[in-house]
XYZ file of C-alpha atoms in Angstrom:
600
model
C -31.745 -17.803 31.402
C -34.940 -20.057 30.955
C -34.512 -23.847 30.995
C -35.376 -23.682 27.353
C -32.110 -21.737 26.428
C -28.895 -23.859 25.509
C -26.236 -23.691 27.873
C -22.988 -21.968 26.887
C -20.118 -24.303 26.230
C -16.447 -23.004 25.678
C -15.026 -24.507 21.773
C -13.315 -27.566 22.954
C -10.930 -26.408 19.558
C -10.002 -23.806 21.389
C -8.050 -23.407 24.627
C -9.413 -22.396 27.971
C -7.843 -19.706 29.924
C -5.323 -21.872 32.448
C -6.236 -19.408 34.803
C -10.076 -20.004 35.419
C -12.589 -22.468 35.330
C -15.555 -21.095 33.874
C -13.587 -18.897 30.618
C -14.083 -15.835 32.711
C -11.535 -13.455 33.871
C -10.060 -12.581 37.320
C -7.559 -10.509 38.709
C -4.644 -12.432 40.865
C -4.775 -10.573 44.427
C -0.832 -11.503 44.373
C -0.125 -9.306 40.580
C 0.092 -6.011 41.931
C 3.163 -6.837 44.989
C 4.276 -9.361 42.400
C 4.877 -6.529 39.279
C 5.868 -3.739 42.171
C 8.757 -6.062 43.063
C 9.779 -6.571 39.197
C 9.588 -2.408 39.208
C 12.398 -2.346 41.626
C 15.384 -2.925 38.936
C 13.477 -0.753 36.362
C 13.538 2.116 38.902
C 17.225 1.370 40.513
C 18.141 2.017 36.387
C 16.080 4.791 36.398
C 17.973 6.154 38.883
C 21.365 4.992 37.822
C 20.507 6.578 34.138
C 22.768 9.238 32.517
C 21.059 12.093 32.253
C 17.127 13.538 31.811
C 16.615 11.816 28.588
C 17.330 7.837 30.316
C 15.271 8.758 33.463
C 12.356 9.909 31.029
C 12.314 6.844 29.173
C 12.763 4.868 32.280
C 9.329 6.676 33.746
C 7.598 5.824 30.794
C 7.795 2.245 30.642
C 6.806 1.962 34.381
C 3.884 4.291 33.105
C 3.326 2.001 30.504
C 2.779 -1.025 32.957
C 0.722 0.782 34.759
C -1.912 2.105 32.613
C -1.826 -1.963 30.607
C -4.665 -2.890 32.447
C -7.021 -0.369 31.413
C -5.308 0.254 28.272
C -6.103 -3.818 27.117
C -10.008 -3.223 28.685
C -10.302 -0.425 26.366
C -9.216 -2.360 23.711
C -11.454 -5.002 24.505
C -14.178 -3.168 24.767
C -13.994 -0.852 21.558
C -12.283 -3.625 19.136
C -14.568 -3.096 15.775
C -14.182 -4.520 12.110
C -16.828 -4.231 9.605
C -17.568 -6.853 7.037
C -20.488 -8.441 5.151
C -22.239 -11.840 6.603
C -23.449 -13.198 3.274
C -25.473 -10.216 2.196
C -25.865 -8.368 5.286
C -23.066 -5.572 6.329
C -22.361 -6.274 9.749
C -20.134 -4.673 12.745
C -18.111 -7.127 14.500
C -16.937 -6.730 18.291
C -16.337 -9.021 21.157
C -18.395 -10.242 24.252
C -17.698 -12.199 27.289
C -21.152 -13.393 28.016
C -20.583 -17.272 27.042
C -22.107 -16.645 23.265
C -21.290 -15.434 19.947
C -24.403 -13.336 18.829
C -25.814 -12.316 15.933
C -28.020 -8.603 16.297
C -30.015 -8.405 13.164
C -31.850 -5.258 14.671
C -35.353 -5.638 13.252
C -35.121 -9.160 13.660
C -33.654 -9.418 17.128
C -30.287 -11.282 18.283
C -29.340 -14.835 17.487
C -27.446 -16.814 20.190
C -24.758 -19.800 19.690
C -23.251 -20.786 22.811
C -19.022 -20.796 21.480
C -16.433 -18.583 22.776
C -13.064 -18.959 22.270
C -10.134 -18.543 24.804
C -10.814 -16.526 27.693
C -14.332 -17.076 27.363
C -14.532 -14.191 24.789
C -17.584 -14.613 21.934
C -18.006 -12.527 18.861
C -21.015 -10.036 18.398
C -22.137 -9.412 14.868
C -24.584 -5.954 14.556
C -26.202 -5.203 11.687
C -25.538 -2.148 9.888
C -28.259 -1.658 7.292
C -30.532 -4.102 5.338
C -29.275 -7.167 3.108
C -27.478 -5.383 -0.187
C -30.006 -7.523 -2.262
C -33.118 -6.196 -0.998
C -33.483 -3.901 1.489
C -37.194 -4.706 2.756
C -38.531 -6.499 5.630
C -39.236 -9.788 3.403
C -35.311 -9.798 2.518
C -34.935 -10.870 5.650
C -37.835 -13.460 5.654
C -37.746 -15.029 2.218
C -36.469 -18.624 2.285
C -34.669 -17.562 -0.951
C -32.749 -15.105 1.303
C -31.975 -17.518 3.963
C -30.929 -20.194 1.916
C -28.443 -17.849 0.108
C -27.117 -16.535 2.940
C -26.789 -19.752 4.874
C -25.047 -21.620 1.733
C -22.618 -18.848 1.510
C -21.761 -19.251 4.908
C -21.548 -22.990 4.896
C -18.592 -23.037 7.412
C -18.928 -20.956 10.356
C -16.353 -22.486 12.560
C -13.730 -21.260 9.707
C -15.031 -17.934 9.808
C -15.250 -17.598 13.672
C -11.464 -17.979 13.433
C -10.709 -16.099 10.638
C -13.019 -13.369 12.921
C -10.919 -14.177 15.645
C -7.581 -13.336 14.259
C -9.312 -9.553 13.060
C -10.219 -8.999 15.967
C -6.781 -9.868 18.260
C -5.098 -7.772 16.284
C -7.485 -4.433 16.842
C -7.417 -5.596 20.165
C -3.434 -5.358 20.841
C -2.937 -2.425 18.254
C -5.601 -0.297 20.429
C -3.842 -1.403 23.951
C -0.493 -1.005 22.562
C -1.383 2.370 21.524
C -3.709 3.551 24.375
C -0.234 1.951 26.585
C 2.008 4.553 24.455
C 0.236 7.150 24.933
C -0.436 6.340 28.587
C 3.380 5.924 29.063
C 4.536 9.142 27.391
C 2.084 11.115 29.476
C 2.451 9.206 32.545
C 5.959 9.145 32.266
C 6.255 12.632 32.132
C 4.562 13.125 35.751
C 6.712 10.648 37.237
C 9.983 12.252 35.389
C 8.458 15.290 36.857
C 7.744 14.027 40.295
C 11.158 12.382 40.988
C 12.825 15.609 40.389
C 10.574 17.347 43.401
C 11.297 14.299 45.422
C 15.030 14.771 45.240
C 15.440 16.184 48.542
C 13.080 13.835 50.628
C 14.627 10.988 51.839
C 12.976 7.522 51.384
C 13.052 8.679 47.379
C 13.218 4.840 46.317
C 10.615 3.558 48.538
C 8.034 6.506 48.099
C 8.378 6.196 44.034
C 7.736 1.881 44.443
C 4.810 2.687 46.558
C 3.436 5.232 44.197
C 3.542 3.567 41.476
C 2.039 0.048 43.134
C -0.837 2.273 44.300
C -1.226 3.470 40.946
C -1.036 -0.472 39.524
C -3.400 -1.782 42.103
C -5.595 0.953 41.155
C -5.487 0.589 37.439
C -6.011 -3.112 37.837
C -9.024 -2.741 39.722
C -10.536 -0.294 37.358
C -9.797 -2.491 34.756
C -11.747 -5.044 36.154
C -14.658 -2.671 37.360
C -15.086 -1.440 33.709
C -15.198 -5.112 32.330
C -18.012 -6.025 34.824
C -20.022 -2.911 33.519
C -19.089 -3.481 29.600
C -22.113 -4.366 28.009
C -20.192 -7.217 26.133
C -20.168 -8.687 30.107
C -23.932 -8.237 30.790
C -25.726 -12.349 30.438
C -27.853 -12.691 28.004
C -32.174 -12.200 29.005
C -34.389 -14.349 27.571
C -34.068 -16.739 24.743
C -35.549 -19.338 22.796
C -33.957 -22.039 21.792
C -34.032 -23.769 18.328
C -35.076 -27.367 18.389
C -33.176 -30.275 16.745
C -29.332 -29.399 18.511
C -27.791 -26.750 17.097
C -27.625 -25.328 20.233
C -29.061 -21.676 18.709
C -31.519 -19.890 20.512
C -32.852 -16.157 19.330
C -34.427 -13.152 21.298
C -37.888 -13.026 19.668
C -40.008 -16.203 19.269
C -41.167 -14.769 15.695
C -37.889 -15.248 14.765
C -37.505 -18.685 16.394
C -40.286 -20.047 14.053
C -39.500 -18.314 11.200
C -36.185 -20.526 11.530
C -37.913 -23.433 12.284
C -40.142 -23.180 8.886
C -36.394 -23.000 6.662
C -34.436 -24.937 9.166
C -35.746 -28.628 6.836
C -35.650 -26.730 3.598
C -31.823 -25.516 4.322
C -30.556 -29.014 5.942
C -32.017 -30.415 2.692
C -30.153 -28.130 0.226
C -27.411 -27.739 2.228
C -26.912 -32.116 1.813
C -27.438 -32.229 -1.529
C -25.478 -29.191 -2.471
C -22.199 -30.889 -0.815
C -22.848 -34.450 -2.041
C -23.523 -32.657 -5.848
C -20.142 -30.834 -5.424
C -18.211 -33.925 -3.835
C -19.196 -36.076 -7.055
C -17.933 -32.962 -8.966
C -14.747 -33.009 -7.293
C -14.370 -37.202 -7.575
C -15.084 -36.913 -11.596
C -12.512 -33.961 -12.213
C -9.466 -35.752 -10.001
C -10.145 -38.747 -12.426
C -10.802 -37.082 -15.938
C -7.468 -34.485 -14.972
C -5.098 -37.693 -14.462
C -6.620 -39.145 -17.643
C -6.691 -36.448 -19.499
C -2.750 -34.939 -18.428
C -1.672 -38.478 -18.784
C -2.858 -38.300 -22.358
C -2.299 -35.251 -23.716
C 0.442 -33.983 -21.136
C 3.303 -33.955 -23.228
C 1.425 -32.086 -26.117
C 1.291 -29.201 -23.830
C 5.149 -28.535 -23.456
C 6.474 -25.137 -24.874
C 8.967 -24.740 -27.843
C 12.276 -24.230 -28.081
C 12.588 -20.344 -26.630
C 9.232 -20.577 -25.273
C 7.531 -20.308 -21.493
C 4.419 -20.355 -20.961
C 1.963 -18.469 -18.412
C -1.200 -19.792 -17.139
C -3.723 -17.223 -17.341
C -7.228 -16.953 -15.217
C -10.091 -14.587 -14.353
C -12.912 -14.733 -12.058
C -12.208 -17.489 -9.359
C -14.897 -15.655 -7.397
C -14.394 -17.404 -4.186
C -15.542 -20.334 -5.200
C -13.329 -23.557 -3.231
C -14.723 -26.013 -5.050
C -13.088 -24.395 -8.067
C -9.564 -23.201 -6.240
C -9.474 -27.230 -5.265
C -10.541 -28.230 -8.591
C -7.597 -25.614 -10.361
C -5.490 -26.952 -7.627
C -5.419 -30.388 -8.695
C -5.503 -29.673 -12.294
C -2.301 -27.418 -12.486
C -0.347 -29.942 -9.844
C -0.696 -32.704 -12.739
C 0.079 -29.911 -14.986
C 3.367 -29.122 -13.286
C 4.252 -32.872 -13.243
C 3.478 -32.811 -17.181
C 5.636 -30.348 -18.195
C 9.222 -30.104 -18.174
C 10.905 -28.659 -15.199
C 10.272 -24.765 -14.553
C 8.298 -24.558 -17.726
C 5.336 -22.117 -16.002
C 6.850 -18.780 -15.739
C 3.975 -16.921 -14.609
C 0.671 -16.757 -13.134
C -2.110 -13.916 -14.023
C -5.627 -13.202 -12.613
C -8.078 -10.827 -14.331
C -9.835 -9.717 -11.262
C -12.520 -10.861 -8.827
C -10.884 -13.494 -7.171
C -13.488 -13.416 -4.186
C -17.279 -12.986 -4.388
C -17.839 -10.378 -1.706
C -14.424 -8.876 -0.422
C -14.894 -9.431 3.341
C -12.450 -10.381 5.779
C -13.722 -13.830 6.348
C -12.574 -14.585 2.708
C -9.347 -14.603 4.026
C -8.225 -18.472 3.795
C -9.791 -18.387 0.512
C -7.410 -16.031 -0.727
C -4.664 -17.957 1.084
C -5.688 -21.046 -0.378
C -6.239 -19.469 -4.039
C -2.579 -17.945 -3.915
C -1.134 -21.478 -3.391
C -3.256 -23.277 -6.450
C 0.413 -22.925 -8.552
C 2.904 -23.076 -5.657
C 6.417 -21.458 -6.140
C 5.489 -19.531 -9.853
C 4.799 -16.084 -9.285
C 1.559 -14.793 -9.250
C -0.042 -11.273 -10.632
C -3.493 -10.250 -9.666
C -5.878 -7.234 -10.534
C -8.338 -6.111 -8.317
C -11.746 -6.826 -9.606
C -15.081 -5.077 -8.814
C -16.395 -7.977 -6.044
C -12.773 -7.613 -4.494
C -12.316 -4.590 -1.928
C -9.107 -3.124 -0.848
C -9.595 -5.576 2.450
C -9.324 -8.177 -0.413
C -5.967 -6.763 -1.958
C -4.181 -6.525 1.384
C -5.304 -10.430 1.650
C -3.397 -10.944 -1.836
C -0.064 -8.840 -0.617
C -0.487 -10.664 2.836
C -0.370 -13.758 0.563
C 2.531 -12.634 -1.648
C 0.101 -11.999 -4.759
C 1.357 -8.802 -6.971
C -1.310 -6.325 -7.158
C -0.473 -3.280 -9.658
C -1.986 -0.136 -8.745
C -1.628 0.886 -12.134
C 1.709 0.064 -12.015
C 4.113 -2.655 -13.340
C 4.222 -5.496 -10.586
C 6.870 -6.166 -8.648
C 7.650 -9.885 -9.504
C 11.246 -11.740 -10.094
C 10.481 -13.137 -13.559
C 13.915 -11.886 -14.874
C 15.545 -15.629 -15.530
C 12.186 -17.182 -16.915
C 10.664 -14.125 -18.683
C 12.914 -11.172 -19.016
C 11.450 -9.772 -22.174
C 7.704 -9.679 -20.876
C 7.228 -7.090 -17.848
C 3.692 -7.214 -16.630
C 1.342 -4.423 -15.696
C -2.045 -4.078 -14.002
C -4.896 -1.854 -12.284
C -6.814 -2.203 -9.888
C -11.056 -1.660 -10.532
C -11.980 1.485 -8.997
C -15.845 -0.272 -8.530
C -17.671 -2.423 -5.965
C -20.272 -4.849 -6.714
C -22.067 -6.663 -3.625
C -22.638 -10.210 -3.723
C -26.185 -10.419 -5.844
C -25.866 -7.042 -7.462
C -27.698 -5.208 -5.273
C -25.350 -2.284 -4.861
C -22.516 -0.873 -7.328
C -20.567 1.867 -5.946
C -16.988 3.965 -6.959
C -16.021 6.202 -4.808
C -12.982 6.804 -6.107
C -14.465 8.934 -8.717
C -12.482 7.726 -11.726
C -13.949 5.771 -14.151
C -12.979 1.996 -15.654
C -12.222 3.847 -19.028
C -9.828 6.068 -17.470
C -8.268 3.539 -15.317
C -7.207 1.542 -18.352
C -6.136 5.013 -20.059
C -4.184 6.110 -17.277
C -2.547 2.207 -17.079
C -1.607 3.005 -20.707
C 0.185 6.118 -19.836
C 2.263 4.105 -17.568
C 3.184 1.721 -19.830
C 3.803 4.489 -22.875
C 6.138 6.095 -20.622
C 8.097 2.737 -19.230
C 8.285 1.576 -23.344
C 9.609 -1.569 -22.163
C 9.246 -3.286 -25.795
C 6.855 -5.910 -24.926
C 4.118 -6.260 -21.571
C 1.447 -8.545 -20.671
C -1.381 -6.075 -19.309
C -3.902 -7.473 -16.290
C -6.945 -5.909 -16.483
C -10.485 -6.766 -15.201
C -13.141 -5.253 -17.166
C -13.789 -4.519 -20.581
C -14.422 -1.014 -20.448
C -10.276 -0.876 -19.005
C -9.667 -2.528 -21.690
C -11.220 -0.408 -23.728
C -9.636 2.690 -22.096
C -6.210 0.458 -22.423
C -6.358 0.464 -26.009
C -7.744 3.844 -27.086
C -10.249 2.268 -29.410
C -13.504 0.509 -27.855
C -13.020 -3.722 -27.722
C -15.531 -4.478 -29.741
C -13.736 -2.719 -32.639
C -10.956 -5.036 -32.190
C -13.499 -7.517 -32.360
C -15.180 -6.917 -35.433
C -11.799 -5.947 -37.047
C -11.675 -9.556 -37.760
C -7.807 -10.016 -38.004
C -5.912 -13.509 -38.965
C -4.031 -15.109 -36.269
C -0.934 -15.766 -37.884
C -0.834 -13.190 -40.789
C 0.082 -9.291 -40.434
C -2.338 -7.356 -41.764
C -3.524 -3.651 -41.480
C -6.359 -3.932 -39.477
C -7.139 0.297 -39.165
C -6.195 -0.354 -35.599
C -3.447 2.498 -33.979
C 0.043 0.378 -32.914
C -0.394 -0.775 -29.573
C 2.374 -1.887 -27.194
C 3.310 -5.286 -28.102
C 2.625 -7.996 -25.956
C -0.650 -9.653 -24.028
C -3.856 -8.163 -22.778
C -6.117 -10.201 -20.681
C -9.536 -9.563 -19.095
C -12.712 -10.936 -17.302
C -15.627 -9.863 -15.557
C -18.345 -11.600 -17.891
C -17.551 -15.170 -17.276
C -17.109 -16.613 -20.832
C -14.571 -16.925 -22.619
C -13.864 -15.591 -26.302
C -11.247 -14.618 -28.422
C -8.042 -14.570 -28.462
C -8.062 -11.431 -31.302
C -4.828 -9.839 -32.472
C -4.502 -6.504 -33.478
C -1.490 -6.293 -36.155
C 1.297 -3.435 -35.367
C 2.572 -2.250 -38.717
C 2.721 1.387 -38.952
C 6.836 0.989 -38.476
C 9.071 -1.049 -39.990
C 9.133 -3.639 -37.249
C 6.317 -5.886 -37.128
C 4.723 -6.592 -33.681
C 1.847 -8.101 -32.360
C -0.672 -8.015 -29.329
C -3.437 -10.157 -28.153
C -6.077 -9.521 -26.570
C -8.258 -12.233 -24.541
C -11.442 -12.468 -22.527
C -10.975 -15.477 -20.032
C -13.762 -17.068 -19.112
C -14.626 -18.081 -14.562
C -12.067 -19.899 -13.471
C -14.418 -20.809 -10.660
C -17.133 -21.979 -12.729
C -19.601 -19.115 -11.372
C -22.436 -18.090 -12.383
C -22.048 -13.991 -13.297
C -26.111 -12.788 -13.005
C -26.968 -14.677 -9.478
C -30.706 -14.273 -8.418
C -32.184 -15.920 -5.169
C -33.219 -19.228 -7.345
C -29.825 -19.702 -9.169
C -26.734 -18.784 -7.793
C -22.903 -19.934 -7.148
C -21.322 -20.642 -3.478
C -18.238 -21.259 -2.443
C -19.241 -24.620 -1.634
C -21.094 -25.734 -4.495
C -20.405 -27.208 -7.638
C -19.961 -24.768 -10.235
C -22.570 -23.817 -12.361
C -20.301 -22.602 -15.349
C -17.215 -24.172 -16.870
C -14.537 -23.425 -15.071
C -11.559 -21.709 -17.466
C -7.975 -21.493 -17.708
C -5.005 -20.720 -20.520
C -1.691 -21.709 -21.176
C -0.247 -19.093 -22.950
C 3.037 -19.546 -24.809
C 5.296 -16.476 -24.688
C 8.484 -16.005 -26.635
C 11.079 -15.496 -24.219
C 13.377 -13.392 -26.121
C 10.824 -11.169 -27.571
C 7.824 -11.066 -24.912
C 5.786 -12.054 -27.688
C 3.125 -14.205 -27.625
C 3.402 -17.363 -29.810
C 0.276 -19.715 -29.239
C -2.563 -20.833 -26.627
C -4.401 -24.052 -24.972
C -7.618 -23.738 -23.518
C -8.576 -25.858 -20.743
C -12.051 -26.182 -19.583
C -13.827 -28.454 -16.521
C -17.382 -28.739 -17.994
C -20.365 -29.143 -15.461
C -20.111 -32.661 -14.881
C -16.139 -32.425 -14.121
C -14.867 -33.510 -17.130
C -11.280 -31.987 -18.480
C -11.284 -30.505 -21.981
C -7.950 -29.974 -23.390
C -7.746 -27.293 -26.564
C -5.394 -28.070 -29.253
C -2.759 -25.463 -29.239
C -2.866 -22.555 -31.719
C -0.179 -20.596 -32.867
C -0.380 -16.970 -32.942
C 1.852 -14.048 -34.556
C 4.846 -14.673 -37.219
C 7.455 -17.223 -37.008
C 9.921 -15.951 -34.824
C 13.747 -16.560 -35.613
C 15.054 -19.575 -33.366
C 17.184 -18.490 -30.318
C 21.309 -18.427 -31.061
């Protein structure tokens, strides 16, 4: 390592391993006598066991000790997750070289001297080009650099998030390379104690066998680490002036990062300061504004109310902004008065693993109401296990599987999940699934046609579900025109009564009711676009686009709906809006549908 390279420190915010000094690993010359002696009672059971089937599963837990060594090496050295780094898809593993290191392939590696305990680093491989781009100058551009550094404005927050991924491939491999180790391994031993019955010494010749085996599985172990390339020290480097303790392979790259390095510390400042004054203005227009106008907000008599949303899009700015806003909400509003929670889709802006707090930080912006989300097209199934990890609902066209039975028992809700990807700057757009956003809504429909549960607020994320939803295309509904509060026949087939709600473009219009009349009971449903409710920008380029730490760039959008709770109807909505400079704008309420009778 030249002088020029920065040394490699452990993450004082993480702890050392207790048993070494310099993070790396070494076997204890007193383990193998140590674990033979703990063997003893495990075999004196063995031997005491009723029958084959106890001695069997007696051999295969000492097999299972013995193969652990090798069995956690291996899954050391072949732990793997994939992800996205901004826009570039990356492979993730582990290395115990004192660095976590970025291999951009064309580029070379990047070095930054953290590990975390044990001395272990992460190593992030590039798997193809940016997915905005896909040229050498993608790479290059400041544009690109500055997008992908601002999206990425917290790397100690996704080294752990990393971290976590990549413990847990690490003790499902072991655990399962240590089953299958056992079952075989046990089998031999079952095998060999039965050919030993007749020697004397039986005890003493099985504890020595298997501490050979231990002592020899141990120092395997430990001679495959050495040789892992994850153990190998890293050549040559050249280190980044100014502290940041980064050094890369390839001095082309080292100046190319120099040349940004100003431009990105520059942006970087101001785009934090822009967003903290953003963040200062809303706290004080939201208590100003729900001390106001707080108690104008409360439901009716036989009313509840849901707050709807669409498009958070990973933004924490806005999930701390929403956050704020709904806990003086809460505090407005009489006790229990928010029944539900919805989310029209893409709730992060990439679907990688290292949204992961994100999502656990979105799913607590209404604490203790339920919460129903559909999968939107920036959202992955990685993204949807985040949401169930987080106790979010996620339909798969299905009805969700949320207690709203005291609050709203009238109003079940439904929702599917977009069967597209779109990568971060809409570079890419893929379905694999095969099935189209028309007939997702169509087959979410069928579902709810078959269920007939009177009323049902319908999640979906796209207009072309929607679309599919209703059987007629949206912007029929839309030019159809229909008053608010007066049944008419709008040409429009009956729908099921109840709530539609939708993203994906980022403004907000409507609401638009389509009038149910072709029986004798008149119904209603309404059908609304919500607007971001993290204020970002839907058509990003390299010169104008939304991070998660920035301040947003669009209003950010939310709803009260008001929902009759004996009907499922609904009976009226608020807007709420944070314009650009943080200010709260509170909707009057309008009423929607007929009077309803007042509850007994």
């Amino acid at each position: 390592m030249p002088d020029d390279a920065p040394p490699s420190t452990p993450d004082p915010a993480l702890p050392a391993d207790p048993a070494t000094e310099d993070g790396a690993a070494r076997p204890d010359p007193a383990a193998p006598a140590a674990l033979a002696a703990r063997l003893a009672p495990v075999l004196r059971a063995w031997r005491r066991g009723r029958g084959p089937l106890g001695r069997w599963l007696a051999a295969v837990v000492v097999a299972g000790v013995v193969v652990l060594p090798l069995a956690v090496e291996r899954g050391i050295e072949h732990a793997r997750i994939t992800d996205r780094v901004g826009t570039l898809p990356v492979e993730i593993g582990l290395a115990h070289n004192g660095y976590t290191t970025l291999d951009t392939g064309l580029l070379g590696q990047v070095y930054w001297p953290r590990t975390g305990p044990g001395g272990f680093g992460a190593v992030l491989r590039s798997t193809g080009p940016p997915l905005a781009g896909g040229t050498l100058a993608s790479y290059v551009s400041p544009a690109f650099v500055r997008a992908n550094t601002q999206v990425l404005d917290d790397p100690e927050r996704l080294a752990a998030t990393y971290g976590r991924e990549l413990r847990d491939e690490v003790v499902a491999e072991a655990a399962r390379l240590t089953l299958l180790g056992g079952v075989l391994g046990g089998t031999v031993l079952s095998v060999g104690w039965s050919l030993l019955r007749t020697r004397p010494r039986r005890r003493a010749t099985a504890v020595a066998v298997v501490a050979g085996c231990l002592v020899g599985s141990s120092a395997a172990a430990v001679l495959e680490f050495r040789a892992w390339t994850g153990s190998q020290q890293v050549g040559r480097s050249f280190a980044l002036p100014g502290g940041l303790g980064l050094s890369f392979s390839s001095p082309q790259t080292r100046e190319i990062a120099e040349q940004v390095q100003p431009f990105i510390e520059k942006n970087t400042d101001r785009i934090q300061e822009a967003a903290a004054r953003y963040l200062d203005a809303a706290r004080t227009s939201i208590q100003r504004q729900l001390g106001a106008r707080g108690a104008e907000l409360a439901p009716r008599e036989g009313e509840t109310v849901i707050v709807a949303e669409a498009d958070p899009q990973g933004s924490r700015v806005g999930t701390e902004v929403r956050t704020a806003l709904y806990a003086a909400l809460v505090d407005a509003l009489p006790e229990g008065a928010v029944a539900l929670r919805t989310i029209a889709g893409d709730l992060t802006s990439n679907g990688t693993v290292a949204e992961a707090d994100f999502v656990d930080a979105e799913a607590q912006v209404l604490p203790d109401v339920p919460t129903v989300a559909a999968k939107g097209d920036h959202d992955t199934d990685v993204t949807v296990q985040q949401l169930l990890d987080a106790d979010v609902a996620v339909p798969d066209t299905a009805f969700a599987d949320v207690d709203t039975s005291d609050d709203l028992p009238a109003l079940p809700v439904v929702a599917a999940r977009d069967p597209a990807f779109k990568a971060l700057f809409g570079g890419l757009v893929t379905n694999e699934s095969g099935v189209s956003e028309e007939e997702t809504g169509a087959a979410l429909r069928q579902v709810v046609d078959d269920a007939d549960p009177g009323a049902v607020a319908v999640v979906l994320h796209q207009p072309r579900a929607v679309t599919g939803y209703l059987g007629v295309p949206i912007d029929q509904v839309q030019r159809a025109g229909s008053p608010l509060t007066a049944a008419v026949d709008d040409g429009i087939p009956d729908l099921p009564p109840g709530i539609v709600t939708y993203g994906h473009l980022h403004d907000a219009a409507g609401p638009w009711v389509v009038w149910n009349t072709d029986t004798d009971e008149i119904t209603w449903t309404v059908i609304t676009q919500l607007g971001t409710a993290g204020g970002v920008e839907e058509n990003p380029t390299f010169n104008r686009f939304s991070t998660p730490f920035s301040a947003p760039l669009k209003p950010v959008s939310t709803m009260l709906q008001y929902v009759d709770v004996a009907t499922g109807l609904q009976t009226g909505y608020v807007p709420i809006t944070l314009g650009l400079g943080g200010g709260v704008r509170i909707g009057d309420r309008v009423d929607l549908g007929l009077p309803l009778p007042a509850a007994p």
